[in-house]
XYZ file of C-alpha atoms in Angstrom:
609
model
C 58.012 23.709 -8.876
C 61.971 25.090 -9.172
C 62.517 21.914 -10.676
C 59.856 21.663 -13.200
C 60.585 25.005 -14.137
C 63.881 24.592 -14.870
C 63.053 21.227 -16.690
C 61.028 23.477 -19.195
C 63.401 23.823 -21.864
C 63.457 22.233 -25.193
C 66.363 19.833 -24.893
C 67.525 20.079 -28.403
C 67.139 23.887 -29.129
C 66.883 25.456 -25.370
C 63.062 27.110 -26.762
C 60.881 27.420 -23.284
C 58.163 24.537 -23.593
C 54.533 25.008 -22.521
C 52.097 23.197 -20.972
C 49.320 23.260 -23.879
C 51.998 21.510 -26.569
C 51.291 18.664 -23.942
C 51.265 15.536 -26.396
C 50.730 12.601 -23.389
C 51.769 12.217 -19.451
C 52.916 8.384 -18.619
C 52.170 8.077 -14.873
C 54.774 7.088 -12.265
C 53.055 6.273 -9.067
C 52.898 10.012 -7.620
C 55.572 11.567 -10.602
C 54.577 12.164 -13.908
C 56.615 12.257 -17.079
C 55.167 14.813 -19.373
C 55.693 14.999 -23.414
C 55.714 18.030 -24.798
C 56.626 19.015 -28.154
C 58.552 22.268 -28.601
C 56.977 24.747 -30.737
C 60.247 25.597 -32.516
C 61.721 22.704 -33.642
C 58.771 20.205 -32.828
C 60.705 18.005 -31.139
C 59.143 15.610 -27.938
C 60.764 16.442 -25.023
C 60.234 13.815 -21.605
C 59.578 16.249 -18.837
C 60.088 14.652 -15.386
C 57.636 16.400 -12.502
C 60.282 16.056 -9.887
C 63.933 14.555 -9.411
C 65.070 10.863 -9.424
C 68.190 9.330 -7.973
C 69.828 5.575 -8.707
C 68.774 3.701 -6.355
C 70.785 2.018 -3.809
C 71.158 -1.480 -5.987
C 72.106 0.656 -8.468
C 69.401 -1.120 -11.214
C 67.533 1.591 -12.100
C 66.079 5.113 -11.250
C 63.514 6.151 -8.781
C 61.596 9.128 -8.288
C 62.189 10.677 -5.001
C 58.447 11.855 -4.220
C 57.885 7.640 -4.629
C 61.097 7.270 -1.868
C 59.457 9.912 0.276
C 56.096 8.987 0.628
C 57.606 5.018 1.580
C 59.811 6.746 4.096
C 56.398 8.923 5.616
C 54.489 5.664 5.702
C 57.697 3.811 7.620
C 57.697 7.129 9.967
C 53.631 7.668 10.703
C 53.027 4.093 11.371
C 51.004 3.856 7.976
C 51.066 1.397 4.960
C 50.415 0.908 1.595
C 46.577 0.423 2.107
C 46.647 3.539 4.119
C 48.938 5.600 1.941
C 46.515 3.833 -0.877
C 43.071 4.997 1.286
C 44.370 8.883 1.616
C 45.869 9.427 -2.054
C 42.039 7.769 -3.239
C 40.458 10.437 -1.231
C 42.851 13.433 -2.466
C 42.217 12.155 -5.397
C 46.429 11.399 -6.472
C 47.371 8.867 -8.049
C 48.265 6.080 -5.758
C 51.685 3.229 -5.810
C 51.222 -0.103 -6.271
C 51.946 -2.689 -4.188
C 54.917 -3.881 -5.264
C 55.815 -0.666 -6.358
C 55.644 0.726 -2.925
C 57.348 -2.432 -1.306
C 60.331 -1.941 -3.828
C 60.162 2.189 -2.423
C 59.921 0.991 1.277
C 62.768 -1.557 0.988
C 64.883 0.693 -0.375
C 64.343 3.926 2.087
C 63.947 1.107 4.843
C 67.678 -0.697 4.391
C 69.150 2.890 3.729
C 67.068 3.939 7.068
C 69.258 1.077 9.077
C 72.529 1.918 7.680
C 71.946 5.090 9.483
C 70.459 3.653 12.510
C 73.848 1.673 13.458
C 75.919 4.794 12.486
C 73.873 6.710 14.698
C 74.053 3.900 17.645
C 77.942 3.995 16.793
C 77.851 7.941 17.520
C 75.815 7.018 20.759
C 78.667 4.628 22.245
C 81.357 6.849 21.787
C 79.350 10.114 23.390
C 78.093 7.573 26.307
C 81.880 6.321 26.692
C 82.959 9.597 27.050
C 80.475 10.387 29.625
C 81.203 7.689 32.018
C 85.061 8.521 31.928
C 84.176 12.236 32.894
C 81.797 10.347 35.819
C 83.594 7.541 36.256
C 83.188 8.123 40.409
C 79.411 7.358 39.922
C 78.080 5.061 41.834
C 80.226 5.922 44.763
C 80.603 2.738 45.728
C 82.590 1.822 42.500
C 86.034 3.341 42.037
C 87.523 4.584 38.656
C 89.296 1.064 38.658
C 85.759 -0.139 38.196
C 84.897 1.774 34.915
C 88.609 1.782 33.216
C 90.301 -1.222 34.963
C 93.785 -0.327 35.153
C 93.538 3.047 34.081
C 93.439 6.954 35.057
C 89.806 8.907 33.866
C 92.216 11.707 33.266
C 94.435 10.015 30.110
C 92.096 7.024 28.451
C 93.352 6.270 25.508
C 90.764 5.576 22.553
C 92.116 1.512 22.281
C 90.958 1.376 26.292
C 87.934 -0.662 27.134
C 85.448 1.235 29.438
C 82.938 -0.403 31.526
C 79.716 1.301 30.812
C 76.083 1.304 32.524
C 72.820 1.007 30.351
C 69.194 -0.427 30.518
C 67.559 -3.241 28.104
C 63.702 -4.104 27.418
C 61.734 -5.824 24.823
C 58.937 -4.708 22.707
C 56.789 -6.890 20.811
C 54.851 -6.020 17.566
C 51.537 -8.285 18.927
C 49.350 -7.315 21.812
C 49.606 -8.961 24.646
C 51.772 -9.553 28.178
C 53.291 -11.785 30.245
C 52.520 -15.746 29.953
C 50.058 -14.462 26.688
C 52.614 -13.452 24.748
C 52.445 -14.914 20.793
C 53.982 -11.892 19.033
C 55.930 -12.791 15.822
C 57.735 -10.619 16.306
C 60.193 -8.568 18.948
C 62.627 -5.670 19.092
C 64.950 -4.646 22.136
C 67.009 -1.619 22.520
C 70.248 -0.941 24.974
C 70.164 2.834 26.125
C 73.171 4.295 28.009
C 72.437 4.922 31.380
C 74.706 8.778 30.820
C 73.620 9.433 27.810
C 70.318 7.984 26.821
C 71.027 7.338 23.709
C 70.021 3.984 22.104
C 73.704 1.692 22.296
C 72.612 -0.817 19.874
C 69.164 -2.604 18.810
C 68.272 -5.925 18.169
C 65.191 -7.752 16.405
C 63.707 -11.183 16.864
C 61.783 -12.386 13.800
C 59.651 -15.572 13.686
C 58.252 -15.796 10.893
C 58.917 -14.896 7.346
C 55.940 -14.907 5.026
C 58.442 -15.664 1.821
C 59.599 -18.645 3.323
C 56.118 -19.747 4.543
C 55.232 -19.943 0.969
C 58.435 -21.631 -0.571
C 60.330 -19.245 -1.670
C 64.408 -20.150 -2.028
C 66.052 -17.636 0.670
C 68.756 -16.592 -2.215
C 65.565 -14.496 -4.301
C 65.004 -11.951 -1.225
C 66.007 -10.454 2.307
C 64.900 -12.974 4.782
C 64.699 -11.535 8.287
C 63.860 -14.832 10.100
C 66.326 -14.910 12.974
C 64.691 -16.835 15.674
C 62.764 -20.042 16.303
C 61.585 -20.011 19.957
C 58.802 -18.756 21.607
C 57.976 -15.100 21.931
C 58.345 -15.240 25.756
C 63.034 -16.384 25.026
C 62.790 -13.209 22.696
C 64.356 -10.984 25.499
C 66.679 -13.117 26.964
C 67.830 -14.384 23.217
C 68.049 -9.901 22.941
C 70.015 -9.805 26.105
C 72.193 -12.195 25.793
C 72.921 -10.866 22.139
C 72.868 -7.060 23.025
C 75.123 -7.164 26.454
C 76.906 -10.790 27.311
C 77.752 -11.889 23.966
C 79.878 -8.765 23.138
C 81.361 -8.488 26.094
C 82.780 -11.838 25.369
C 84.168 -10.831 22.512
C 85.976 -7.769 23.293
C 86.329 -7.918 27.329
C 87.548 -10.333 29.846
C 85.269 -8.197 32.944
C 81.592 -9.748 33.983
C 78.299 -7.935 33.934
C 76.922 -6.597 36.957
C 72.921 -6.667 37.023
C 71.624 -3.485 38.838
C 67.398 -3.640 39.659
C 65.411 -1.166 37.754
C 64.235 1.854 40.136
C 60.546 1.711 38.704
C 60.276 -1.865 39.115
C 61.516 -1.876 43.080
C 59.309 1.007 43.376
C 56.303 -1.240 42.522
C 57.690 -4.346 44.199
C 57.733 -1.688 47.626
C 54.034 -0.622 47.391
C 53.017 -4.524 46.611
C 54.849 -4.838 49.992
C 53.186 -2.444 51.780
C 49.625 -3.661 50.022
C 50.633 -6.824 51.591
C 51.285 -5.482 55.597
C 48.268 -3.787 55.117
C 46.597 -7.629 54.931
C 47.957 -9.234 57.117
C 49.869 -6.870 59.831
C 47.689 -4.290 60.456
C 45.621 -4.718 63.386
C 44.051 -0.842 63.357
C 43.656 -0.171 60.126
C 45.955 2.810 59.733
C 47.111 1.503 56.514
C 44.769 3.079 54.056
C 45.189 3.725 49.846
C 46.641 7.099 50.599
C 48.907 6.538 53.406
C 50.300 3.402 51.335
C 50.519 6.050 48.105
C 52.729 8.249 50.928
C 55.113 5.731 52.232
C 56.014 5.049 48.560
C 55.875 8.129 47.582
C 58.868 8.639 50.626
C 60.555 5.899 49.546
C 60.951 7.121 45.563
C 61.976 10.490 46.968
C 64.913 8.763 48.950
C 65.743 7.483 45.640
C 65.734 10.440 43.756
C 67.575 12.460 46.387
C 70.466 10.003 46.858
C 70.969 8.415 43.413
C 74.761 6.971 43.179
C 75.018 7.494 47.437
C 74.457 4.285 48.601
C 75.570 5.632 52.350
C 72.763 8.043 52.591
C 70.335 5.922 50.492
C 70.397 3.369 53.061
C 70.305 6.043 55.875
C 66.675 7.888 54.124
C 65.073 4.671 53.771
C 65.659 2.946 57.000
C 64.344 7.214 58.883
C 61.065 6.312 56.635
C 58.868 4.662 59.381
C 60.598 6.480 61.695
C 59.243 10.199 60.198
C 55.864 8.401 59.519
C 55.447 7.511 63.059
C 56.403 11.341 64.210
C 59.985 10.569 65.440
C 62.065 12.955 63.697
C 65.677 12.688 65.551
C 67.099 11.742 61.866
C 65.268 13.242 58.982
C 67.536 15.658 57.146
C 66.685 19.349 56.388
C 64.095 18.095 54.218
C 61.580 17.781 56.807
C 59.158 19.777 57.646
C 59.250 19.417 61.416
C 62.964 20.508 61.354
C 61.595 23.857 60.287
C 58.497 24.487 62.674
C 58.190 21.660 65.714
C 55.384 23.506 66.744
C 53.192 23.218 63.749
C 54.145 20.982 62.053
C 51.900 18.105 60.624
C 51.487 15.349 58.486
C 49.469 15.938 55.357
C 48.904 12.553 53.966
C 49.027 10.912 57.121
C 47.052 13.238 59.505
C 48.476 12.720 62.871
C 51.023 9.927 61.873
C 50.741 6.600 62.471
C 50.367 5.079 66.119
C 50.046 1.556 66.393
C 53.333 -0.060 67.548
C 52.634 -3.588 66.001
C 52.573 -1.279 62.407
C 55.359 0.355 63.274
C 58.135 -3.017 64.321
C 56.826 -4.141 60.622
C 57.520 -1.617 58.662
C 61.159 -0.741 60.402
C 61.751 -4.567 59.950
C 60.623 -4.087 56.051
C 62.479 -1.165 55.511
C 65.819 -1.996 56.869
C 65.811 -4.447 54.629
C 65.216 -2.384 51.921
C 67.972 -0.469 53.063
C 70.302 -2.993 53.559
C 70.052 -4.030 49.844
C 70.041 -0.590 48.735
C 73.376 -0.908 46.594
C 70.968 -2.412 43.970
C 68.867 0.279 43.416
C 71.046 3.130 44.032
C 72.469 3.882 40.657
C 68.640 4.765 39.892
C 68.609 2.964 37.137
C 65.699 2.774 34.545
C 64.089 1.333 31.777
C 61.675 3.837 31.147
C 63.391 5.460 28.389
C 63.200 1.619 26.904
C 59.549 2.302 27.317
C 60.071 5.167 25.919
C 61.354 3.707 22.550
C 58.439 1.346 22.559
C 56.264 4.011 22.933
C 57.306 5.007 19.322
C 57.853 1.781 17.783
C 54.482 1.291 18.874
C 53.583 4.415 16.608
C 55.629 3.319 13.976
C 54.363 -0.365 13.813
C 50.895 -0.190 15.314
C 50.239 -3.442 16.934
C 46.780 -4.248 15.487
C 48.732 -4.049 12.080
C 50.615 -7.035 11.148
C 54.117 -5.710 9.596
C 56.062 -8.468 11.501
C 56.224 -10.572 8.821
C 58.083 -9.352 6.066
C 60.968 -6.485 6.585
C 58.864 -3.934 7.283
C 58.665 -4.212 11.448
C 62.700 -4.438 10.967
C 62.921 -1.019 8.868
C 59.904 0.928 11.482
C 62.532 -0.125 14.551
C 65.859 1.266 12.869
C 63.026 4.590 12.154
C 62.589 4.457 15.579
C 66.087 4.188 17.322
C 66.596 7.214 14.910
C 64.486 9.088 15.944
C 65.295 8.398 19.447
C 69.445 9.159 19.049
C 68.432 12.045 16.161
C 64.685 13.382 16.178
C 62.899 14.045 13.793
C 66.451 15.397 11.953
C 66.729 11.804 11.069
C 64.356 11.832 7.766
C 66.445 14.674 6.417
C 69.590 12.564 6.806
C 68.164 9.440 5.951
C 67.305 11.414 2.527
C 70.629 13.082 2.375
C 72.091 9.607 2.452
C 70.129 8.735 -0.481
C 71.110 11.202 -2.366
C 67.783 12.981 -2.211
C 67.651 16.628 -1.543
C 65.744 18.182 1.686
C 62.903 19.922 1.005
C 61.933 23.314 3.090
C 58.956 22.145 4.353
C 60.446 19.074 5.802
C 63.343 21.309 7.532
C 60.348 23.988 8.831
C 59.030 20.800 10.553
C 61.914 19.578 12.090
C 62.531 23.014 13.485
C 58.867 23.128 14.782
C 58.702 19.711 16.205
C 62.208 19.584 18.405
C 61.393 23.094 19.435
C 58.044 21.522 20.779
C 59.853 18.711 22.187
C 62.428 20.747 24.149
C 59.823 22.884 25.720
C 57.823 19.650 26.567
C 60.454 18.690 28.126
C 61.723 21.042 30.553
C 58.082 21.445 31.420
C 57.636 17.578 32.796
C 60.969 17.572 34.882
C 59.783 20.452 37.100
C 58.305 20.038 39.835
C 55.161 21.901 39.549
C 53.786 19.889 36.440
C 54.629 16.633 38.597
C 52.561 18.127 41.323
C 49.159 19.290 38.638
C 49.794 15.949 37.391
C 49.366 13.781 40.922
C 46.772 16.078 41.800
C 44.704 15.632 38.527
C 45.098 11.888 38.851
C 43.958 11.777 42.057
C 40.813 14.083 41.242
C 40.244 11.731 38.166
C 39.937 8.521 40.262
C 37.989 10.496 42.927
C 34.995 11.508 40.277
C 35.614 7.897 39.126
C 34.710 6.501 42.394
C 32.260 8.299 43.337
C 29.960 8.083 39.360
C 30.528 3.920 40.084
C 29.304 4.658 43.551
C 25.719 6.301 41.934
C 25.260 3.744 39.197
C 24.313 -0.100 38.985
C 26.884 -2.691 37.174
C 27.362 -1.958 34.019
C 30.073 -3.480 33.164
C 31.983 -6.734 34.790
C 32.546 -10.587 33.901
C 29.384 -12.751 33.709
C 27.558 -9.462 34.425
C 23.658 -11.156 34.525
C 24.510 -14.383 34.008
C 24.492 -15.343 37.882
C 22.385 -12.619 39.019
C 19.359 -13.543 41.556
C 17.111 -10.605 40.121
C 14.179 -11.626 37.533
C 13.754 -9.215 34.832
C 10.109 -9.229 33.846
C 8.733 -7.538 30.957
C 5.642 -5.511 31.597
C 3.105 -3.957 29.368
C 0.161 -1.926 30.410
C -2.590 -1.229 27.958
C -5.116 1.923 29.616
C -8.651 3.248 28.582
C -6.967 6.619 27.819
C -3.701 8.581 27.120
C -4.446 10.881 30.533
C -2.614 10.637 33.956
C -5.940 9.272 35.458
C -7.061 6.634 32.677
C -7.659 3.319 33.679
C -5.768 0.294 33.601
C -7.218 -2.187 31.589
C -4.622 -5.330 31.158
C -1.604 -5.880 32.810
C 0.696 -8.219 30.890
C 3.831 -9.552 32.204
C 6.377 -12.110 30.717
C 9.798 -13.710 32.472
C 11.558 -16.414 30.086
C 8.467 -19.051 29.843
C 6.059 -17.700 32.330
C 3.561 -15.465 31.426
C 1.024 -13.111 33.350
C -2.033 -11.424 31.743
C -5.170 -9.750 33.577
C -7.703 -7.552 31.755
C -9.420 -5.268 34.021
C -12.851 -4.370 34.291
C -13.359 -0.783 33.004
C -14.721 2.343 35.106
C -15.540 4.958 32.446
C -15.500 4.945 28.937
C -12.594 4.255 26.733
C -11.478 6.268 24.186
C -11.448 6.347 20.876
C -7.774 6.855 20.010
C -7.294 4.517 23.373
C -9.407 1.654 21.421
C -7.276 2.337 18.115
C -4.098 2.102 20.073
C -4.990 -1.305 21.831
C -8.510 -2.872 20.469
C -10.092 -2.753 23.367
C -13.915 -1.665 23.656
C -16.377 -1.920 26.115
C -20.046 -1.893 27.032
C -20.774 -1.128 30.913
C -18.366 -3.603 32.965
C -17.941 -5.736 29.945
C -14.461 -5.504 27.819
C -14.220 -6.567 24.541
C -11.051 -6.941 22.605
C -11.427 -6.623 18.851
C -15.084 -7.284 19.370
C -14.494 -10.549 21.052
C -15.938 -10.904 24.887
C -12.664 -11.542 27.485
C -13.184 -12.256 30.838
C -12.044 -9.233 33.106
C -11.486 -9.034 37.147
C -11.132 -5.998 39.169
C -8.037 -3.647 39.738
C -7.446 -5.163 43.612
C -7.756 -8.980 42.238
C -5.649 -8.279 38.859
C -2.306 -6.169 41.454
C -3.212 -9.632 43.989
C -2.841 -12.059 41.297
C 0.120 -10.272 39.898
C 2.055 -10.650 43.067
C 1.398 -14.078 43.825
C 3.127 -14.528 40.401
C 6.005 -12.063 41.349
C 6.095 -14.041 44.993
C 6.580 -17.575 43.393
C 10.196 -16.220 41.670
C 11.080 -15.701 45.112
C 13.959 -13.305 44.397
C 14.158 -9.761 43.470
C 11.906 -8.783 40.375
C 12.613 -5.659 38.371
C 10.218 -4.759 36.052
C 10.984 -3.751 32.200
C 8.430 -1.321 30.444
C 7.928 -1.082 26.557
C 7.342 2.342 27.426
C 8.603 3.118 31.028
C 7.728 6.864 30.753
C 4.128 6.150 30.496
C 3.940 2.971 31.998
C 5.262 3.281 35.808
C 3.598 6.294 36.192
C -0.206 5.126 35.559
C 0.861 1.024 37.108
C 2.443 2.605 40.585
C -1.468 5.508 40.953
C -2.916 1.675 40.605
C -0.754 0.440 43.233
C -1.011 3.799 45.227
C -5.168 3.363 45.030
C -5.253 -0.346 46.559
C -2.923 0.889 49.102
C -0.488 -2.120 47.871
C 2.395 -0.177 47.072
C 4.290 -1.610 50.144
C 3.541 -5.096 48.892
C 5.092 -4.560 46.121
């Protein structure tokens, strides 16, 4: 509004315009160009609705409330028939299609400009932080970080050995040996810092070329031609090997990812419990302790590979009550008396479970300079997280630049938060709103308090103890209910379904049955019954049946009827010929069991049945 107001003046004599000495408004996209003629000199003035900039090929000007809303969509995971959907509904005037492509390629390439600044920032902040803990791991010296070199004076022309993690992401659902993504994006995140190094993408296809189009007339991001399963090792190879190469003479040393050895250990112990546990003592919660130990020994001894290996080989050890070498972490250290096991009531006892799982964990132990470091790629996952966001994957953006532009969003706001659209924008020359800044403010002030809540160890606690109470009221609701949902469900099963259908002389509890009616697939049971009072009026309106005396008459037609006992004996010879389970399906169970089991009840057949 500061800027329309200001844009209010008569351009040739400076007379205040107003909105009634409107002449016409040209539409552009969500901006609006106004003429107004001035009632002084009745001139026509073009009165912009908000402020343009040149854009970045420098052909022509664009509006920046067209830039913005491109830059949203690339942010909230949204495109142009979504943008398109919500401006319909506000009733705004929406962008077209190409319009909007032209705004997103243009915020988009601007967007990864400062995405590889920002990774550049990253590198030297995570450089700096290994040469200040260049002693960590303690098994590598400061040799191994700077070769040659003192962490006290490290010149800026110095190579330094750094530590980070790398994962894929693909844009296409899917894992594993299903993978057929089109596209894939990988991120290296400093193991000090944890700040996004440097990103890569992996394009497939490229919709422009699939339809002919000369490479010279656009940006084609086609950069790879094997399957989506090479992606990450195409990424890693590019991201980590190749550049060292290039700039250093050292090799790369692998280290294993903490989460993944921390699955890898309870698939172990899933394992003993199969085959090497003759009483049983291995049960889902003593397993979820033993692991549970084991991630602690981690946590507690990251970068000290001496008493890593010295935590994890005392693990069967305190399970099995013998306490001579747990630290002062241990309960038993505090109170010998009283102390007991609270996941494993007792601890173990049988010796045959105890010689496996020392032999299992020693060896653990004895390869524990791999894991020691404690290094992740959760914080990879983290990124994916976001990029899944960004570029949802039942939305196909991976075929144009559009998955590339969402990525360099996302390593942004990874390295910069949500600060990043204001400097993206700032970049572009477009000014920074107050709104946009109260929204930064909000969300990283949300985000830091997020934060220190999760690391403590209270939230971790609620949050195992939830879990577990979860999958408890899980368990026991599946216990209380048939299968309702599983592969093949009813397609193998040995029970009949048979659809029954009652008809009665009345709508009362005590009404007589007069037809029983049951069909399974091509087999088909029907009975009418002779009557014992009169039927009803309504009754004979509902069904057509009549009678006179015994006789039953259906529509006025004669049918042959048997008694009650003969119709229940007849209907469970058919039932006994299936022979497997029956279950029987009413039209209208509420009404129908009730009156068909009194039947059963008064020919004393209901254990027959």
């Amino acid at each position: 509004m500061e800027y329309f107001a200001k844009a209010m003046k008569c351009k040739f004599c400076q007379e205040p315009l107003e909105l009634i000495n409107t002449v016409k408004e040209n539409q552009k996209e969500l901006a609006s160009v106004l003429q107004m003629k001035c009632s002084k000199c009745l001139l026509i003035n073009d009165v912009s609705s908000g402020p343009s900039h040149l854009s970045t090929d420098g052909d022509r000007y664009r509006y920046d409330i067209n830039c913005q809303a491109a830059l949203a969509s690339l942010h909230t995971g949204l495109g142009h028939s979504h943008i398109k959907i919500f401006l319909n509904i506000m009733d705004v005037p929406v962008l077209s299609s190409i319009t909007y492509k032209k705004h997103e390629r243009e915020m988009g390439k601007v967007a990864e400009i400062v995405a590889r600044d920002s990774c550049e920032k990253a590198a030297k902040i995570e450089r700096q932080l290994t040469i200040e803990n260049a002693t960590e791991p303690q098994n590598k010296t400061v040799d191994f970080f700077i070769p040659g070199n003192n962490s006290n004076n490290v010149k800026d022309e110095v190579i330094v050995r750094i530590m980070g993690s790398i994962d894929m992401g693909y844009s296409g659902r899917g894992n594993g040996n299903t993978y057929y993504s089109a596209n894939g994006y990988s991120s290296m995140i400093g193991a000090q810092s944890g700040l996004i190094l440097s990103y890569d993408t992996t394009n497939r296809i490229c919709r422009k070329c699939d339809t002919g189009h000369p490479k010279d007339d656009y940006d084609c991001r086609q950069n790879f031609y094997g399957s989506a399963k090479a992606m990450e090792v195409h990424s890693a190879v590019k991201l980590y090997i190749s550049a060292i190469w290039q700039s250093a003479s050292h090799s790369v040393l692998k280290l294993s990812d903490k989460n993944h050895t921390s699955k890898r250990v309870k698939n172990m112990l899933y394992k003993i419990q199969k085959n090497q546990d003759p009483d049983k003592e291995l049960t889902k919660d003593s397993i979820a302790y033993l692991h549970r130990c084991f991630c602690y020994a981690v946590a507690q001894n990251t970068n000290n590979i001496a008493a890593l290996t010295e935590a994890v080989k005392n693990i069967p050890y305190h399970a099995f009550n013998k306490h001579d070498n747990c630290g002062s972490w241990c309960g038993f250290k505090k109170s010998p008396e009283t102390y007991k096991h609270k996941s494993v009531l007792g601890g173990f006892k049988s010796s045959v479970l105890f010689q496996t799982l020392t032999s299992a964990f020693e060896k653990l132990a004895n390869n524990s300079q791999q894991f020691a470091s404690g290094a992740s790629t959760q914080a990879n996952e983290s990124v994916n997280s976001i990029m899944a966001r960004n570029a949802p994957k039942s939305v196909c953006y991976s075929v144009s630049e559009s998955c590339d532009f969402r990525y360099g969003c996302t390593v942004l706001q990874k390295n910069e938060g949500e600060s990043y659209l204001a400097q993206v924008m700032r970049t572009n020359s477009m000014p920074v709103g107050e709104n946009l800044n109260k929204l930064i403010t909000q969300t990283e002030k949300i985000a830091n308090k997020r934060k220190i809540i999760r690391k403590s160890p209270q939230f971790k606690q609620i949050r195992r103890e939830q879990k577990k109470m979860r999958s408890q009221l899980r368990f026991r609701r599946e216990a209380t209910e048939v299968n309702t949902y599983e592969s093949n469900i009813g397609l193998f099963d040995d029970e009949s379904h048979k659809e029954n259908s009652p008809s009665t002389s009345g709508f009362s509890k005590t009404a007589d049955i007069l037809q029983i009616a049951v069909k399974s697939s091509n087999r088909t049971f029907s009975h009418y019954i002779k009557p014992s009072r009169q039927i009803s009026v309504h009754a004979s309106e509902s069904n057509g049946l009549t009678s006179h005396g015994e006789e039953l008459f259906y529509h006025g037609r004669k049918v042959p009827a048997v008694s009650l006992s003969v119709a229940l004996r007849n209907l469970l010879i058919f039932l006994t010929d299936f022979k497997k389970p029956c279950i029987f399906v009413a039209h209208n169970c509420p009404f129908d069991a009730p009156r068909l089991l009194r039947a059963m009840k008064k020919e004393n057949m209901i254990k027959d049945f």
